[in-house]
CSV table of C-alpha atoms and ligand atoms in Angstrom, one decimal:
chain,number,residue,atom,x,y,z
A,1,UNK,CA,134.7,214.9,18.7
A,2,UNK,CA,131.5,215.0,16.6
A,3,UNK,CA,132.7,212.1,14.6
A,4,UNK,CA,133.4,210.6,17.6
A,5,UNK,CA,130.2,210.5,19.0
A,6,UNK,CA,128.6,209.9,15.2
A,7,UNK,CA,130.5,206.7,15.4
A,8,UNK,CA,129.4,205.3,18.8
A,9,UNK,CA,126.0,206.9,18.5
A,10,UNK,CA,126.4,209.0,21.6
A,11,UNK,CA,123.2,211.7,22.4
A,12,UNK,CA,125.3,213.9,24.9
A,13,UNK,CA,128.1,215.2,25.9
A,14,UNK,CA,128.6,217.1,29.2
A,15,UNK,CA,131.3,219.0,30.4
A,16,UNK,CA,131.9,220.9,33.9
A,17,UNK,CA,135.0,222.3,35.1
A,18,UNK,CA,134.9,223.6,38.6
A,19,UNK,CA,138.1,225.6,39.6
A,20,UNK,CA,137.5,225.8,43.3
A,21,UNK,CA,137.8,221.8,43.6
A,22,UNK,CA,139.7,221.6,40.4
A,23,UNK,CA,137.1,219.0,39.6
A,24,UNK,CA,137.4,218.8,35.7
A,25,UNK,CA,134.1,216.2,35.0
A,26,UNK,CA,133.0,214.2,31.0
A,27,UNK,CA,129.6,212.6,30.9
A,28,UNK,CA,128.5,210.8,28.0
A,29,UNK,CA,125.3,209.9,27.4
A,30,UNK,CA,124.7,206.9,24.8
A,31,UNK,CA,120.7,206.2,25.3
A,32,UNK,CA,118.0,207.2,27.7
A,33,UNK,CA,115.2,205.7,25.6
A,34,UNK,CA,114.8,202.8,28.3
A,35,UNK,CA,115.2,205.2,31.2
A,36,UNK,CA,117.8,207.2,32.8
A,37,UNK,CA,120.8,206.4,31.9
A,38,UNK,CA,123.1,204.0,34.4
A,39,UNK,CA,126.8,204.0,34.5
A,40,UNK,CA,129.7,204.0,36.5
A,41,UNK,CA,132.4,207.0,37.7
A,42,UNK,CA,135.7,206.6,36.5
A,43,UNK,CA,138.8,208.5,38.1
A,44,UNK,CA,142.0,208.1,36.8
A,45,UNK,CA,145.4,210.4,35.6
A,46,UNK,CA,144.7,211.1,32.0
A,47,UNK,CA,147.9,212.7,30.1
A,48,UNK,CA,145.4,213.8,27.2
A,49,UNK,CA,142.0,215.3,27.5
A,50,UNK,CA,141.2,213.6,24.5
A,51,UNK,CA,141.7,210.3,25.9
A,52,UNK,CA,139.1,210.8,28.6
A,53,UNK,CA,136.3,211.9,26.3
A,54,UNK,CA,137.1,209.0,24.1
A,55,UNK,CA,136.9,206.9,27.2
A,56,UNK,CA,133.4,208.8,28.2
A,57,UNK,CA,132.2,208.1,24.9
A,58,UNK,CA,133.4,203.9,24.3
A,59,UNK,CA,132.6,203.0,28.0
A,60,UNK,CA,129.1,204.8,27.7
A,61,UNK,CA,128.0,202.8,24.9
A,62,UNK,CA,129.1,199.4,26.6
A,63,UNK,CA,126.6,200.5,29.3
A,64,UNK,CA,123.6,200.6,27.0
A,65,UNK,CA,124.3,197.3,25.6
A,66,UNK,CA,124.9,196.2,29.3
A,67,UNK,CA,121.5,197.5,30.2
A,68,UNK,CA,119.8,196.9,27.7
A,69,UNK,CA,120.6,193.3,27.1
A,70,UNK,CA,120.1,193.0,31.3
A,71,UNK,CA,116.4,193.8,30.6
A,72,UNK,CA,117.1,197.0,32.9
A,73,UNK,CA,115.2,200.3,32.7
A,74,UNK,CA,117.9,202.7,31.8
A,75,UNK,CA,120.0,203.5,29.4
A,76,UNK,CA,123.5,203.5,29.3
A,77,UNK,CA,125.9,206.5,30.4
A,78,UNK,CA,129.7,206.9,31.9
A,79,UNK,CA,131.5,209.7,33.3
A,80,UNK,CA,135.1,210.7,33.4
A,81,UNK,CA,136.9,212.6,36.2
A,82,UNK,CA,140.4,213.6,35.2
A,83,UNK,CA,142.2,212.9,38.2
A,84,UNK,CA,144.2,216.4,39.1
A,85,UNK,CA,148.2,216.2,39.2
A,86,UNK,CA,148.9,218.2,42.3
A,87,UNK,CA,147.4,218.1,45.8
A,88,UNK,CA,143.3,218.3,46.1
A,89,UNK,CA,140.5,217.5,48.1
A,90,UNK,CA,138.9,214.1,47.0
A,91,UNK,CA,135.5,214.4,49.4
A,92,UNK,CA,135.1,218.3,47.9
A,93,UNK,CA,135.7,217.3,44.1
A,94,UNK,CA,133.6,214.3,44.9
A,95,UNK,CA,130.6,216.4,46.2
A,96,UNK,CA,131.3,219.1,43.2
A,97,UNK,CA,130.9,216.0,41.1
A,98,UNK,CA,127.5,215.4,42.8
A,99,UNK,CA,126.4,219.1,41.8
A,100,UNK,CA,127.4,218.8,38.1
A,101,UNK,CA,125.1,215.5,38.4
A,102,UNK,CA,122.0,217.7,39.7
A,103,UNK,CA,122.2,219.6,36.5
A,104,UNK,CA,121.1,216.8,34.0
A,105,UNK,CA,117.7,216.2,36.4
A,106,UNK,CA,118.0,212.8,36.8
A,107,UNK,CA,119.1,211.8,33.3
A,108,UNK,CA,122.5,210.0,35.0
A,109,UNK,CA,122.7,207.8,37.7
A,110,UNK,CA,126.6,207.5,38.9
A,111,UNK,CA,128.2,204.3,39.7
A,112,UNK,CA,131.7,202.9,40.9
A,113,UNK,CA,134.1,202.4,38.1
A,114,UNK,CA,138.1,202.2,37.8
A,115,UNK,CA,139.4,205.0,40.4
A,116,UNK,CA,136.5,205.3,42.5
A,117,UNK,CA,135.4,203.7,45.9
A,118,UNK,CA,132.5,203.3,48.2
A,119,UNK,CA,133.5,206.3,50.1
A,120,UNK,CA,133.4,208.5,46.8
A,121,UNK,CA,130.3,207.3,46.2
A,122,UNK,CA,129.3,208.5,49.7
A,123,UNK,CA,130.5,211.9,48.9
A,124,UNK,CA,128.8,212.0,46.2
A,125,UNK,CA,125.9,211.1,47.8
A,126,UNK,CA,125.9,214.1,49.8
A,127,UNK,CA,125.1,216.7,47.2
A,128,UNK,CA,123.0,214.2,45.0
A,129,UNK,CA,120.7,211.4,45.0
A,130,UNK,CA,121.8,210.0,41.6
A,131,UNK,CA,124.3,207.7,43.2
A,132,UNK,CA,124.2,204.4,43.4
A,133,UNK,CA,127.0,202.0,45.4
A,134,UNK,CA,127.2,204.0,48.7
A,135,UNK,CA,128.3,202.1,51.7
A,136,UNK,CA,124.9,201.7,52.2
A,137,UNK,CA,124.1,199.8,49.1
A,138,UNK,CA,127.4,196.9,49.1
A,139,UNK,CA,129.7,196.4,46.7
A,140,UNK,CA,128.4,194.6,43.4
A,141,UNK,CA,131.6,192.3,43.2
A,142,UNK,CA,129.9,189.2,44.3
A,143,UNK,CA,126.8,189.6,41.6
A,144,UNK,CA,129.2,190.0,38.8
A,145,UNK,CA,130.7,187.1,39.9
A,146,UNK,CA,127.5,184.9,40.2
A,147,UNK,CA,126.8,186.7,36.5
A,148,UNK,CA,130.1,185.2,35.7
A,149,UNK,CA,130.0,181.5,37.4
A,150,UNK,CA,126.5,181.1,35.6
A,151,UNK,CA,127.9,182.4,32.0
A,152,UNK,CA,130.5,179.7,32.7
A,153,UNK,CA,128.1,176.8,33.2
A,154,UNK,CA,126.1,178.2,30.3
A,155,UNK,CA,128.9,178.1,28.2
A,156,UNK,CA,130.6,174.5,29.1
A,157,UNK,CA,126.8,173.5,29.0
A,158,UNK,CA,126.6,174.6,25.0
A,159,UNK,CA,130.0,174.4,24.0
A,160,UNK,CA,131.4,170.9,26.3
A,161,UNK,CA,128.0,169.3,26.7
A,162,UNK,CA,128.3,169.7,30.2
A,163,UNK,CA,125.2,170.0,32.9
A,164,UNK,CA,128.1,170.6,35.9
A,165,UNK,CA,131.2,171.9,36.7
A,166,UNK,CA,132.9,168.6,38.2
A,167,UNK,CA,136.5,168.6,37.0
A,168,UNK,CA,136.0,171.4,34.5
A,169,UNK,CA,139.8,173.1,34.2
A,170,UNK,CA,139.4,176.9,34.5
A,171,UNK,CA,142.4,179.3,34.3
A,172,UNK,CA,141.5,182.6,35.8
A,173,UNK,CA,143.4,186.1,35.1
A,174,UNK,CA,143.3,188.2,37.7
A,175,UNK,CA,141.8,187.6,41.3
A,176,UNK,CA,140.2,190.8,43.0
A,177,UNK,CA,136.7,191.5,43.8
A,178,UNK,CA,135.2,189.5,41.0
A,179,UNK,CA,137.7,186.8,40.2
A,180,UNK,CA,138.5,185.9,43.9
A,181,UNK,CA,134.8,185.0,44.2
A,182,UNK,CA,134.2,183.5,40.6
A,183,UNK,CA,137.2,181.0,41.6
A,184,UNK,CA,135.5,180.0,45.0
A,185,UNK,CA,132.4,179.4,43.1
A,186,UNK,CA,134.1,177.1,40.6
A,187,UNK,CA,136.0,175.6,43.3
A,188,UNK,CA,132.6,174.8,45.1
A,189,UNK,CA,131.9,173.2,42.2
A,190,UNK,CA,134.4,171.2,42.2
A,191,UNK,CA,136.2,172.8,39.0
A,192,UNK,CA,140.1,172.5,38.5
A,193,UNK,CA,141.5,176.2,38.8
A,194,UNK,CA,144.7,177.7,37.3
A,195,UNK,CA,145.5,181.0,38.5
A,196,UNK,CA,147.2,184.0,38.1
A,197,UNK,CA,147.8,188.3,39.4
A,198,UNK,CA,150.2,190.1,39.9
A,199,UNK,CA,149.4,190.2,43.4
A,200,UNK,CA,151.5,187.1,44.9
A,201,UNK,CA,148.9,187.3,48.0
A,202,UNK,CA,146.1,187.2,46.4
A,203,UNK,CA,147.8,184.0,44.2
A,204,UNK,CA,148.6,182.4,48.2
A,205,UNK,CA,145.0,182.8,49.1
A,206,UNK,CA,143.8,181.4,46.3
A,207,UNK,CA,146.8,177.9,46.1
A,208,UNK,CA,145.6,177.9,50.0
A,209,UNK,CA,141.5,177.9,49.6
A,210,UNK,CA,141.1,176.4,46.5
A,211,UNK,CA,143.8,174.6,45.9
A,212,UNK,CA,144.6,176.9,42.7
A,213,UNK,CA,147.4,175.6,40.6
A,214,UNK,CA,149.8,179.3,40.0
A,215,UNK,CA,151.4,180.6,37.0
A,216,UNK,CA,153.0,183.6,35.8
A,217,UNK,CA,150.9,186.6,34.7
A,218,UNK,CA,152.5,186.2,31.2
A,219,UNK,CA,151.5,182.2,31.2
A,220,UNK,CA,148.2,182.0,31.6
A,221,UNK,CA,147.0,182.6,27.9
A,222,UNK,CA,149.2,179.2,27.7
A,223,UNK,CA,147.2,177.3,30.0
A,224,UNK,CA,145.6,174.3,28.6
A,225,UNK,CA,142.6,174.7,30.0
A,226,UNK,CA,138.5,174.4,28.7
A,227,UNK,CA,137.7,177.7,30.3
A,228,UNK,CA,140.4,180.7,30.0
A,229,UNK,CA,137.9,183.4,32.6
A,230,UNK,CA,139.7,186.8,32.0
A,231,UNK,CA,139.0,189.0,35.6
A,232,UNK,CA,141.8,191.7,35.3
A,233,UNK,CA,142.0,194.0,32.4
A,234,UNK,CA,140.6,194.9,29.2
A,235,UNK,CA,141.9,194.1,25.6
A,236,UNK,CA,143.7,191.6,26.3
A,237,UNK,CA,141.9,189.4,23.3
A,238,UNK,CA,144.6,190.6,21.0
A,239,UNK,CA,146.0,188.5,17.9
A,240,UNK,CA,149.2,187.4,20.0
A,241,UNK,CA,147.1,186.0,22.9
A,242,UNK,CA,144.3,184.5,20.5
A,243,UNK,CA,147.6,182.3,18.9
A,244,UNK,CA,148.9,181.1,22.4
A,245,UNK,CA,144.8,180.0,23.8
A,246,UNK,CA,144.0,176.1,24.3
A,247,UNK,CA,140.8,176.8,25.2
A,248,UNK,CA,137.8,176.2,24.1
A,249,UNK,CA,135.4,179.2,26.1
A,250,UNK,CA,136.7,182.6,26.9
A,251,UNK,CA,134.3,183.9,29.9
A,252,UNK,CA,135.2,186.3,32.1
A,253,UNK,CA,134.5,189.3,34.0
A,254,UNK,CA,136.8,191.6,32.7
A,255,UNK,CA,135.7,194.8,30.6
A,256,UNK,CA,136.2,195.4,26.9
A,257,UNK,CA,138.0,191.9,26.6
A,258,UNK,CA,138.4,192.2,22.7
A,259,UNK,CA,141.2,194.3,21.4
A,260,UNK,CA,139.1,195.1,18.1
A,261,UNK,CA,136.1,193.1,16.5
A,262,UNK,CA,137.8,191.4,14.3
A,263,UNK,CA,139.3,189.7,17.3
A,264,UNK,CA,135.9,188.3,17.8
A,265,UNK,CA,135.9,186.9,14.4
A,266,UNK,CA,139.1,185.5,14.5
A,267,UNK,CA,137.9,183.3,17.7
A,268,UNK,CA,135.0,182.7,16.0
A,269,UNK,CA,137.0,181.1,13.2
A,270,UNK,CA,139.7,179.2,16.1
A,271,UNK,CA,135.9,177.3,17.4
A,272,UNK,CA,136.4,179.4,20.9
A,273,UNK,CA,133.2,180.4,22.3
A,274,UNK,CA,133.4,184.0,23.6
A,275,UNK,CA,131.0,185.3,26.0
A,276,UNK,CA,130.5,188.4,25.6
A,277,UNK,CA,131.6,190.8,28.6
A,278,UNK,CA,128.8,193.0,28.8
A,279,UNK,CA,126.6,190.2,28.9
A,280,UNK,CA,128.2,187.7,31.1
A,281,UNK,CA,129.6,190.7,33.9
A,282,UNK,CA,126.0,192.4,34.3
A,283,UNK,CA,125.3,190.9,37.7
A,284,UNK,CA,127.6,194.1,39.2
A,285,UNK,CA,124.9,196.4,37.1
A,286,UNK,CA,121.9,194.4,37.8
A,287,UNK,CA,122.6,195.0,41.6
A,288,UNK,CA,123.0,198.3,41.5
A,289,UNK,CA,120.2,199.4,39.2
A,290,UNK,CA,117.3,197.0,41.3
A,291,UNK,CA,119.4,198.2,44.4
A,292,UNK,CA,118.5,201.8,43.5
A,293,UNK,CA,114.6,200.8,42.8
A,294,UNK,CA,114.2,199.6,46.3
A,295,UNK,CA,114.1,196.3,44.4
A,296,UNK,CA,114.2,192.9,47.6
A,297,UNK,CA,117.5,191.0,47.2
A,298,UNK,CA,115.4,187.4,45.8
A,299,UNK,CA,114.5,189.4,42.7
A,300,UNK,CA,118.1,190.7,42.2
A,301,UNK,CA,119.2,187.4,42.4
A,302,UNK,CA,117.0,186.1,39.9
A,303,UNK,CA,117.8,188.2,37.5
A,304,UNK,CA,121.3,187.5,37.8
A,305,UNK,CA,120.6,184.2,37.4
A,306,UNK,CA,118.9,185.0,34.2
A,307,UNK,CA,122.2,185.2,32.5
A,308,UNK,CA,122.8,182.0,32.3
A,309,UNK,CA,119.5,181.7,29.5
A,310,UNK,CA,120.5,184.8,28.5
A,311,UNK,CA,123.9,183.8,27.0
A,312,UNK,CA,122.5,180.3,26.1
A,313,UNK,CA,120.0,182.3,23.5
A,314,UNK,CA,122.9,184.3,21.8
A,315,UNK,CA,125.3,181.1,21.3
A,316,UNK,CA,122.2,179.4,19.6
A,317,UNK,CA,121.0,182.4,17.2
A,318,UNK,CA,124.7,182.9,16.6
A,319,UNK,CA,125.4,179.2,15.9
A,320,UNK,CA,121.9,179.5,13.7
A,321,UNK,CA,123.2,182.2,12.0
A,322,UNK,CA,126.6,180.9,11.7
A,323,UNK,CA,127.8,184.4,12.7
A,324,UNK,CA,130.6,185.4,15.4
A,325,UNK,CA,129.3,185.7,18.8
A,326,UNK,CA,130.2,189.6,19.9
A,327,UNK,CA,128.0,190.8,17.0
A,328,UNK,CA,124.9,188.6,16.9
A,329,UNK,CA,124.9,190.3,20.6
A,330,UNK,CA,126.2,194.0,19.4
A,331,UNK,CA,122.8,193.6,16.6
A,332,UNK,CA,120.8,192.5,19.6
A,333,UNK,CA,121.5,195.0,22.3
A,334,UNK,CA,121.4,198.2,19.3
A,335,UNK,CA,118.1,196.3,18.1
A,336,UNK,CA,116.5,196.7,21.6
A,337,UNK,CA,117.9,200.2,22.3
A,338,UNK,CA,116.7,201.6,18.8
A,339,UNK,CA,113.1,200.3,19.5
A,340,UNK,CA,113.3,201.9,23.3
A,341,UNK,CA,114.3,205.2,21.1
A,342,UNK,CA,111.8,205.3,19.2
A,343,UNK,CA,109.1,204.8,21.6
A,344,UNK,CA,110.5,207.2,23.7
A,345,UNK,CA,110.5,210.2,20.8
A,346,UNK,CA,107.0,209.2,19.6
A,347,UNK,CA,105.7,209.4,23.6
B,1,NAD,P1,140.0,194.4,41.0
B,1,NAD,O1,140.8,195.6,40.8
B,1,NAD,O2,139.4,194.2,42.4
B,1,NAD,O3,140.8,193.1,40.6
B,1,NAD,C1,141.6,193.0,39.4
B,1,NAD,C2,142.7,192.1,39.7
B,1,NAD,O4,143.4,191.8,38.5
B,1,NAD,C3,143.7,192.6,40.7
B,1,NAD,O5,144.0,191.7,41.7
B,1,NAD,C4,145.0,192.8,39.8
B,1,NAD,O6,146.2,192.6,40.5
B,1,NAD,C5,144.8,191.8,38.7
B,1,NAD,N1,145.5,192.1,37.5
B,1,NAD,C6,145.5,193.2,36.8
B,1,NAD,N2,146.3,193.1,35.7
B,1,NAD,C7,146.7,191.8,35.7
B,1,NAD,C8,147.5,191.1,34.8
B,1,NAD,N3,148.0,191.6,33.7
B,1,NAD,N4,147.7,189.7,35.0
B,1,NAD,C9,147.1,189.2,36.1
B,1,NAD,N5,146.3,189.8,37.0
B,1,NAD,C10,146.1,191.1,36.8
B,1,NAD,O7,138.8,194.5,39.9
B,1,NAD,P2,137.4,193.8,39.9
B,1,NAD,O8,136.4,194.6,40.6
B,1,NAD,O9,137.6,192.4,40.4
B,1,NAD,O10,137.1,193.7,38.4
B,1,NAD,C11,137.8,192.9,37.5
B,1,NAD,C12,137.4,193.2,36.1
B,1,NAD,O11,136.0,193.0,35.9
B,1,NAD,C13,137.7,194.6,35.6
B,1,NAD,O12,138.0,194.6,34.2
B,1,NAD,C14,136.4,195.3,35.8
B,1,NAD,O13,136.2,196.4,34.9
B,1,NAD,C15,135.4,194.2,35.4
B,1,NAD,N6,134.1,194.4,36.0
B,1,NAD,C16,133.9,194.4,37.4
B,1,NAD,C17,132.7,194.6,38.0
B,1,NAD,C18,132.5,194.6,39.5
B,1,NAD,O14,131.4,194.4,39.9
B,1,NAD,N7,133.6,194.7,40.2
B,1,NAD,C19,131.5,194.6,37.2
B,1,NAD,C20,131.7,194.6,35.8
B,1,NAD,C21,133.0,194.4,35.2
């Protein structure tokens, strides 16, 4: 576990197991240097408790790059509930939650992740003011989506020469809360959209509104498309799917798009411009962190807007550079969190 946490640079690990709610609770702490650290609630099945601290550990690190690329006060932090196997109480192991939270005096802030909902949050909420995403904060889906339409006009900006949208063809994975939004953006926008979930309903709504062109889940690394705008899951930048994209951008929503970092490379060498996820899907974390500061909804947006320059800045000092993408923004993100360190330890 040590080696674990050497490798990802993790400060802490807590652990709380509460038998009355069978509440059995992983938070990982990457960085606090910048502030408390920010970062979602995941709760999901997890045959292996191993799996869920390595899942603590990864996702918390991908919340201080998130953060500290945003320009946000905090660091970076997840938490993992392992979701019990037989019958429980979901609003009392939510609240238990809350409790292990008012141990660490303010050093997490909780979030929605995979597994939880508004009305966890709410629970949460009840034995704890770190929470963000309550039912009465919203749901961040529609900023990480404007994070995500601007990343994609960024991107065909740099990489197309392109100052608009008009007749750009997009092929989107995966159309929930974030991708059903991005593609009525784009479709505002008058881009071409191909489509694709595994929810046929969603697919409908989308052949119906936007007047999406459908293919099978399996298809749509196929697509020839400039824009390929993964919304659904993670990883799914493997070697087989690098092979079948005709694209020339990969920006999307979707977390921990790249298998491994060599897959980044190995776009890098194809000439597709990847944006990289944490930086392009911030809006959702943006939201909630100015949200939870009382911050007025103009300044939210502007910083969501930001970005756009954000993302422009990376492609040119990795174009400079001539270095892949995913790392000139992995060097940038430790650089800023290093220096937040260190002025945090010598205060
Ligand atoms: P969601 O669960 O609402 O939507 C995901 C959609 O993807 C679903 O409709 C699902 O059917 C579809 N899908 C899953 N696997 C698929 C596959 N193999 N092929 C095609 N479609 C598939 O999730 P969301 O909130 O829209 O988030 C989408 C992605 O963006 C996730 O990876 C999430 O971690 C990431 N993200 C979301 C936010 C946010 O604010 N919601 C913020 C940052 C990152």
């Amino acid at each position: 576990m040590f080696k674990q946490m050497e490798s990802y640079d993790t400060q802490r690990l807590h652990f709380c197991h509460d038998a009355e709610t069978d509440l059995k609770a992983i938070i990982a702490i990457h960085s606090t240097g910048r502030g408390p650290a920010i970062g979602g609630c995941r709760f999901i099945p997890y045959s292996q408790e191993n799996d869920a601290i390595t899942d603590a550990i990864r996702l918390a690190r991908g919340m201080s790059y998130k953060a500290a690329l945003a320009g946000l006060p905090h660091g970076g932090a997840k938490s993992v509930l392992i979701m019990p196997e037989y019958d429980f109480d979901r609003a009392a192991l939510m609240q238990s939650f809350g409790q292990f939270i008012n141990t660490l005096n303010g050093e997490y802030i909780t979030a929605m992740d995979s597994g939880t909902q508004v009305t966890d949050m709410d629970q949460i909420s009840r034995t704890t003011r770190w929470v963000t995403c309550t039912s009465m904060s919203g749901d961040p889906s529609p900023y990480t989506a404007l994070g995500v339409f601007e990343g994609i006009k960024a991107s065909t900006k740099f990489k197309l020469g392109k100052d608009n949208l008009s007749g750009v063809h997009v092929s989107i994975q995966g159309l929930g809360h974030v991708g059903y939004e991005v593609a009525r953006l784009l479709h505002q926008a008058g881009a071409r959209l191909t489509v694709t979930d595994l929810d046929n309903e969603r697919i409908k709504l989308c052949q119906q509104n936007f007047s999406a062109h459908a293919v099978d889940p399996d298809e749509i690394y196929k697509v020839n498309a400039d824009v390929f705008c993964p919304c659904g899951l993670g990883a799914i930048i493997n070697t087989q799917h690098i092979q079948q994209l005709k694209v020339a951008i990969i920006a999307g929503s979707a977390n921990n798009q790249l298998a491994e970092d060599k897959h980044g490379d190995m776009l890098n060498d194809k000439g597709i411009l990847y944006s990289p996820d944490y930086l392009i899907n911030a809006g959702g974390l943006i939201f909630v962190a100015l949200q939870y500061a009382n911050q007025p909804h103009a300044i939210i947006k502007q910083k969501v807007l930001q970005i756009h320059h954000s993302l422009l800045q990376i492609y040119q000092e990795a174009e400079r550079s001539n270095s892949s993408i995913h790392r000139i923004a992995d060097q940038k993100a430790e650089a800023i969190i290093s220096a937040s360190e260190k002025l945090h330890s010598a205060a």
